[in-house]
Short mmCIF file of N, CA, C and O in Angstrom, two decimals:
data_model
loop_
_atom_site.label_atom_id
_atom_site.label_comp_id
_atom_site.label_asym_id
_atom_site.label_seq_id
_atom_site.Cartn_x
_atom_site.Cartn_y
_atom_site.Cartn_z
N UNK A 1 -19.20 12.71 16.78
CA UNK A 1 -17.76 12.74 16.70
C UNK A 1 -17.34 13.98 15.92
O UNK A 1 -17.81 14.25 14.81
N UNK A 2 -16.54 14.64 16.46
CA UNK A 2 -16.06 16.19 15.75
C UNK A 2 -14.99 15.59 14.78
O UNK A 2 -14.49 14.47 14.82
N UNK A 3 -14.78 16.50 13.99
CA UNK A 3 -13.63 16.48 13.12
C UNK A 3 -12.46 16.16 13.51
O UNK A 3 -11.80 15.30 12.92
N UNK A 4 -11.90 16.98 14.85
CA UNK A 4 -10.84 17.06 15.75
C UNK A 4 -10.59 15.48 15.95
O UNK A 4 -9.58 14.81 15.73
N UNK A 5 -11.65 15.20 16.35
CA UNK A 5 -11.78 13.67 16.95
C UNK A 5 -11.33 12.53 15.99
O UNK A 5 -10.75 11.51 16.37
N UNK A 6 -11.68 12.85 14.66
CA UNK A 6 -11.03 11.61 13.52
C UNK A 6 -9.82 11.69 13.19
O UNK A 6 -9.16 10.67 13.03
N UNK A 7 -9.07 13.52 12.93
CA UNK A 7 -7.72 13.58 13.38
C UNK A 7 -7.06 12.80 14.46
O UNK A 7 -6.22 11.93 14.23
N UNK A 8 -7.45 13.13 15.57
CA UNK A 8 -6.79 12.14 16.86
C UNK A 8 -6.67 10.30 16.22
O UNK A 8 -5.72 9.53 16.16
N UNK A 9 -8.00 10.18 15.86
CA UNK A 9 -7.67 9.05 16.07
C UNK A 9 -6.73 8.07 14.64
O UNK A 9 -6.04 7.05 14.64
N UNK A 10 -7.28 9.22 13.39
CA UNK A 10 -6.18 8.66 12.46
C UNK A 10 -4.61 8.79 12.98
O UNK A 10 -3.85 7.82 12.99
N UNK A 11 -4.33 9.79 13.30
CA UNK A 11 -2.56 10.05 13.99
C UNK A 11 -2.34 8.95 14.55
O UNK A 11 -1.35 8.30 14.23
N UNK A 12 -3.34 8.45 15.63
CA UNK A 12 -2.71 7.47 16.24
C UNK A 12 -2.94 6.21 15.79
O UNK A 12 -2.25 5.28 16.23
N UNK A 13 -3.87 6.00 14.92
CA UNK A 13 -3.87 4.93 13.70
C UNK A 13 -2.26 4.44 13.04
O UNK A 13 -1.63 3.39 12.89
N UNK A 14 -2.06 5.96 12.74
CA UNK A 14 -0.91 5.95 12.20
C UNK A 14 0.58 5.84 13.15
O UNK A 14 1.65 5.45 12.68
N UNK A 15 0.43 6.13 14.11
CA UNK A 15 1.52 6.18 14.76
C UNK A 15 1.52 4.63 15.81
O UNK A 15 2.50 4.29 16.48
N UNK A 16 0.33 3.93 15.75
CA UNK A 16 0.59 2.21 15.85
C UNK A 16 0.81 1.40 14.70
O UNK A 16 0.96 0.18 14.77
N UNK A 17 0.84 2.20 13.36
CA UNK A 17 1.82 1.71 12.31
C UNK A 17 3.45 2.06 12.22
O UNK A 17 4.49 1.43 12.44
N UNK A 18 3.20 3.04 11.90
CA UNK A 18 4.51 3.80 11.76
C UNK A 18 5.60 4.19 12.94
O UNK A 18 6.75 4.05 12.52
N UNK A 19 5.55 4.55 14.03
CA UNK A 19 6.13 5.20 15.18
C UNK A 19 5.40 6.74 15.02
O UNK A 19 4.50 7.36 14.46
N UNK A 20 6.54 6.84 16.01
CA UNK A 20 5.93 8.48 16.68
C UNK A 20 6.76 9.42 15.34
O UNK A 20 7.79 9.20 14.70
N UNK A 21 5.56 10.73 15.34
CA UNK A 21 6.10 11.83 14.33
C UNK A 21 7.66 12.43 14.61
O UNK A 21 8.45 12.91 13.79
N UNK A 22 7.82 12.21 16.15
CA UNK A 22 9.04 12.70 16.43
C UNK A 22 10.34 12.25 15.72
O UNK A 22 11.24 12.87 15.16
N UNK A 23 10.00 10.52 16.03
CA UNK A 23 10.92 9.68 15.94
C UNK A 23 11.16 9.60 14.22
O UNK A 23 12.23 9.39 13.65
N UNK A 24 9.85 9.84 13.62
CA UNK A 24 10.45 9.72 12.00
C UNK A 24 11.11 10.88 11.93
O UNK A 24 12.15 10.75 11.28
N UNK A 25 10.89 12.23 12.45
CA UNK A 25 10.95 13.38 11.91
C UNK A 25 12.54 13.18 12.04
O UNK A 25 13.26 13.87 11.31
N UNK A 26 13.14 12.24 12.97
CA UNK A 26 14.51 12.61 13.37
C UNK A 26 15.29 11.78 12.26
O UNK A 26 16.35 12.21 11.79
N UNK A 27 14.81 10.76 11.92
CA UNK A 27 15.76 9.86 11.14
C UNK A 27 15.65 10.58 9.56
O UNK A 27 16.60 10.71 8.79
N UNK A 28 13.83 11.14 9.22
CA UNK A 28 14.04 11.88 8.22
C UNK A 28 14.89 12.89 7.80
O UNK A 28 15.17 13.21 6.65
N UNK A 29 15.30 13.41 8.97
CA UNK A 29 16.18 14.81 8.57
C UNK A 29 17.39 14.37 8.34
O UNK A 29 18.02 15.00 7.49
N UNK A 30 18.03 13.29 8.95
CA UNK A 30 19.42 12.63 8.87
C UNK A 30 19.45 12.02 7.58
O UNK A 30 20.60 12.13 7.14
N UNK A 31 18.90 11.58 6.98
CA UNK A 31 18.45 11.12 5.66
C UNK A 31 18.30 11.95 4.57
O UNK A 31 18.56 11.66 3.40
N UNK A 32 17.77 13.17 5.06
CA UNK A 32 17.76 14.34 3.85
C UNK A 32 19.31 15.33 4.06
O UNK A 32 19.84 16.16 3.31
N UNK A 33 19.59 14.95 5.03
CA UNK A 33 21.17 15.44 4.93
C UNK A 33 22.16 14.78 4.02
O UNK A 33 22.88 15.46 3.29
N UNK A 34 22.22 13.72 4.04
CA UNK A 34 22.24 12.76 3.09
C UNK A 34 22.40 13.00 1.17
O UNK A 34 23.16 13.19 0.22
N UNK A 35 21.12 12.83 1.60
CA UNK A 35 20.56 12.79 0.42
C UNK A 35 20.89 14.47 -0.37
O UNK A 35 21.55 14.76 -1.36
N UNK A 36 20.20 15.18 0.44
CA UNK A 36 19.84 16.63 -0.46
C UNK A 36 21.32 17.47 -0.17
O UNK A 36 21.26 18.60 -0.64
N UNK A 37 22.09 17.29 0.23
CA UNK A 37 23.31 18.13 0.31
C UNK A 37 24.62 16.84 -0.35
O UNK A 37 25.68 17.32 -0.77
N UNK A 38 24.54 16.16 -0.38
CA UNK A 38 25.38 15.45 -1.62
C UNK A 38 25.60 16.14 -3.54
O UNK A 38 24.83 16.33 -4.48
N UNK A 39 26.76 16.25 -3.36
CA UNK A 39 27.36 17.11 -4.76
C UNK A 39 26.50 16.49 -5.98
O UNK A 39 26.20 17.08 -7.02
N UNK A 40 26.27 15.56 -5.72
CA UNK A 40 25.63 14.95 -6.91
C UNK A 40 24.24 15.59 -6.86
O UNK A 40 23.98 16.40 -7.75
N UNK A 41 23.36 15.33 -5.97
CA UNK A 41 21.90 15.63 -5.93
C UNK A 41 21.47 17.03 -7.07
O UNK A 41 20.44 16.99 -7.76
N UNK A 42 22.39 18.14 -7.09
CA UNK A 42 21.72 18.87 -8.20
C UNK A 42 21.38 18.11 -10.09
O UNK A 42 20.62 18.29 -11.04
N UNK A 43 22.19 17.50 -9.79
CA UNK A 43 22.37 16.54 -11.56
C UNK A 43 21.37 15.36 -11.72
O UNK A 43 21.30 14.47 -12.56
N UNK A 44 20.58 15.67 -10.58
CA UNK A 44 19.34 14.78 -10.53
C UNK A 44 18.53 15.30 -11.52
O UNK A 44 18.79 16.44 -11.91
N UNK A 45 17.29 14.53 -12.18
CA UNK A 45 15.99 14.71 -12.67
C UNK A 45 15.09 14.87 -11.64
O UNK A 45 15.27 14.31 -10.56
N UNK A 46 14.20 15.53 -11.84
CA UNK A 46 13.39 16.06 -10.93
C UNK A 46 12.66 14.82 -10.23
O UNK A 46 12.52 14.72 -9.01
N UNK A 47 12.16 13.81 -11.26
CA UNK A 47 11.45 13.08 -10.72
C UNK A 47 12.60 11.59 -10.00
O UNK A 47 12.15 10.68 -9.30
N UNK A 48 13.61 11.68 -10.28
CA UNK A 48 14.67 10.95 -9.33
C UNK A 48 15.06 11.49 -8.16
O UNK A 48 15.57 10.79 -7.28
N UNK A 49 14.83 13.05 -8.00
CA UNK A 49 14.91 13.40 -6.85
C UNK A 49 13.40 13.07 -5.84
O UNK A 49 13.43 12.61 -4.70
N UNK A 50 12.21 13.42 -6.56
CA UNK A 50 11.19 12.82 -5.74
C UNK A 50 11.27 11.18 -5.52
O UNK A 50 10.81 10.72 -4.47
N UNK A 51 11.77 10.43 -6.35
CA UNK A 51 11.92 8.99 -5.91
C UNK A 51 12.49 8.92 -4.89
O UNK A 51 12.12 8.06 -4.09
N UNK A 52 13.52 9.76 -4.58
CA UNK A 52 14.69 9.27 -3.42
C UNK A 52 13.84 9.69 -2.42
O UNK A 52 13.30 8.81 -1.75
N UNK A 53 13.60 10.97 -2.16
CA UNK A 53 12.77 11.27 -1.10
C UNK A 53 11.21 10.24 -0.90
O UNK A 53 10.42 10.14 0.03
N UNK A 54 11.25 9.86 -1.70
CA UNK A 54 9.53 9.31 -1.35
C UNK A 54 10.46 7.88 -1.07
O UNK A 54 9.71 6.96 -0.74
N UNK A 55 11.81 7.50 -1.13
CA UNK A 55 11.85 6.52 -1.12
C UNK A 55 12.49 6.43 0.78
O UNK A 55 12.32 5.71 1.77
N UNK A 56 13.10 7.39 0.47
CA UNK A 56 13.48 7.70 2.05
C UNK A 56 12.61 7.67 3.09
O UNK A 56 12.75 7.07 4.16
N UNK A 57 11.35 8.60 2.61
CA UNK A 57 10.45 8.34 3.43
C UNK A 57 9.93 7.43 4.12
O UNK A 57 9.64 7.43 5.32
N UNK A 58 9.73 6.09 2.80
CA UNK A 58 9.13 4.44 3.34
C UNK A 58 10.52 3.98 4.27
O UNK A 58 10.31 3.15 5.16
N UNK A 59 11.64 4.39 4.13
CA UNK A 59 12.72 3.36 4.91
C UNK A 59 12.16 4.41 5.77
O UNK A 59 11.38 3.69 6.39
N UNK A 60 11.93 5.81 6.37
CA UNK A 60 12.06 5.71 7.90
C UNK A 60 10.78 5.20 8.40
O UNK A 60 10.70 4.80 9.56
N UNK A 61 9.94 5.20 7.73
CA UNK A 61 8.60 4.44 8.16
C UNK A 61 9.23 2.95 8.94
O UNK A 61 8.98 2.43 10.03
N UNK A 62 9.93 2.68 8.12
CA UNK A 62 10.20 0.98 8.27
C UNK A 62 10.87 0.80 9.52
O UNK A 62 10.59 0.08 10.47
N UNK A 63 12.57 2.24 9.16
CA UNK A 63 12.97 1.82 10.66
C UNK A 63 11.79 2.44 11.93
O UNK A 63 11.52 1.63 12.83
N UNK A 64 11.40 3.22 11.97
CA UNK A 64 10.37 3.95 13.10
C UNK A 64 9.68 3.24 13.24
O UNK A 64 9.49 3.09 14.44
N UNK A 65 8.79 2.31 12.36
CA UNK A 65 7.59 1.90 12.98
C UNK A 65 7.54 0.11 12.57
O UNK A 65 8.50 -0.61 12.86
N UNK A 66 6.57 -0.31 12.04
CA UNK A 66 6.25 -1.72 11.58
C UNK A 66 7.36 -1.86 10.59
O UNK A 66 7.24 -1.13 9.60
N UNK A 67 8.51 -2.70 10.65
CA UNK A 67 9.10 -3.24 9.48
C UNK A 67 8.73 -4.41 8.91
O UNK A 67 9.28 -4.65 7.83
N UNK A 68 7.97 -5.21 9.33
CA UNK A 68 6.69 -6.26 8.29
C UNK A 68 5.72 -5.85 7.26
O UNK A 68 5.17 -6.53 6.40
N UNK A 69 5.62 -4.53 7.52
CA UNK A 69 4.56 -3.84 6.44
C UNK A 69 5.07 -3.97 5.20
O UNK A 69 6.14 -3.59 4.72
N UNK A 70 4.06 -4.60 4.70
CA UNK A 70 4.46 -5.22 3.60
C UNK A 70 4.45 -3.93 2.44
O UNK A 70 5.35 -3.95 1.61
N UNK A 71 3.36 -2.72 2.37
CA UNK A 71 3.14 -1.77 1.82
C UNK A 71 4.17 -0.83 1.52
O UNK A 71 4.29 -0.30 0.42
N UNK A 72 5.03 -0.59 2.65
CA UNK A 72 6.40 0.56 2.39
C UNK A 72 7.20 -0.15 1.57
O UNK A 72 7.33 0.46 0.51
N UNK A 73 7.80 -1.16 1.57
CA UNK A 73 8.24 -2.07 0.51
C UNK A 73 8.11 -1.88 -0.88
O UNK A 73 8.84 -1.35 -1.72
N UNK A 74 6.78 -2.54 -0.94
CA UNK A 74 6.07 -2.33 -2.47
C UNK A 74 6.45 -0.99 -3.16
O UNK A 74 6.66 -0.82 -4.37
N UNK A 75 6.52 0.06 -1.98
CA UNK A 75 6.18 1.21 -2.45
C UNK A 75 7.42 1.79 -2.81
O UNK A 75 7.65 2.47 -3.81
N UNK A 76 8.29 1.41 -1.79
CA UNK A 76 9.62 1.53 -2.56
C UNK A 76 10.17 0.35 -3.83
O UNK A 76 11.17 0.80 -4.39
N UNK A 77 9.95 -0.38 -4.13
CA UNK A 77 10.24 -0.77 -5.35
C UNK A 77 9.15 0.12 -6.78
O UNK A 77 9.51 -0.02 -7.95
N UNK A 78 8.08 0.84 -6.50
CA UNK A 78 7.12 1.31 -7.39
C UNK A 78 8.02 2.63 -7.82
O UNK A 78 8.00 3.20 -8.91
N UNK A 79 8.95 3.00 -6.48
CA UNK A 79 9.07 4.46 -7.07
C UNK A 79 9.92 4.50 -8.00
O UNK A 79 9.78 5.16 -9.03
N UNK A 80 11.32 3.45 -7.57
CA UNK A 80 12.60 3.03 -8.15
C UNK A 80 12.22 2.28 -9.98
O UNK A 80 12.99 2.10 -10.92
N UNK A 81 11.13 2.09 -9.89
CA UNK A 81 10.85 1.45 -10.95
C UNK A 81 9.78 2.68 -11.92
O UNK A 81 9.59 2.45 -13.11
N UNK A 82 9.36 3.53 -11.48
CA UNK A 82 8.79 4.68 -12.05
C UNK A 82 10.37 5.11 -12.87
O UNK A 82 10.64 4.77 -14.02
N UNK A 83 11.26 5.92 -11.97
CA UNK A 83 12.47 6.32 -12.84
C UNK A 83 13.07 5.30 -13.57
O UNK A 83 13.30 5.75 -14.69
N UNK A 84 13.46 4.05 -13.46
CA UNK A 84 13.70 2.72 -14.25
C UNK A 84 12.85 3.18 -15.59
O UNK A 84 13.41 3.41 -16.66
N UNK A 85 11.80 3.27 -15.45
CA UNK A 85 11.31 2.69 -16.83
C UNK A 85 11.27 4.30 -17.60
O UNK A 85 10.95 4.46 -18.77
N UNK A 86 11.61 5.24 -16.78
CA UNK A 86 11.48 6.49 -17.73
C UNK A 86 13.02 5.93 -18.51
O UNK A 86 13.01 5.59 -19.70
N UNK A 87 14.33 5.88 -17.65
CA UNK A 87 15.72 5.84 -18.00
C UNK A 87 15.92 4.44 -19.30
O UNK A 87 17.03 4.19 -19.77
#
């Protein structure tokens, strides 16, 4: 099995979890419009701005692909609770 070959098959590992790269890529960008061009977003902390984005990320996982996954969840309450406990 080549290298090439474990790529292929993780992607599509991943993309019978998640959806297709397309389909996140589209809701991601609508989401970072959102998010990263809102007046407020410069008065962020650095690491509240990576929360939002890492948090954005798991919701388009959720809408794009498996929303039972129990993991994107978790993961969004871990991030929200990383800045929680700095604030």
């Amino acid at each position: 099995m080549t290298e090439q070959t474990n790529v292929n098959e993780m992607l599509a590992g991943r993309e019978a979890r998640y959806g297709s790269f397309e389909g996140h890529a589209e809701i991601s960008q609508n989401i970072k419009r959102v998010i990263c061009f809102h007046a407020a977003y410069d008065d962020l902390a650095a690491d509240q701005k990576e929360a939002l984005e890492m948090i954005s990320h798991k919701i388009e996982r959720i809408l794009n692909g498996d929303p039972n996954y129990a993991d994107n969840w978790i993961d969004i309450a871990g991030y929200a609770t990383l800045v929680a406990n700095r604030l």
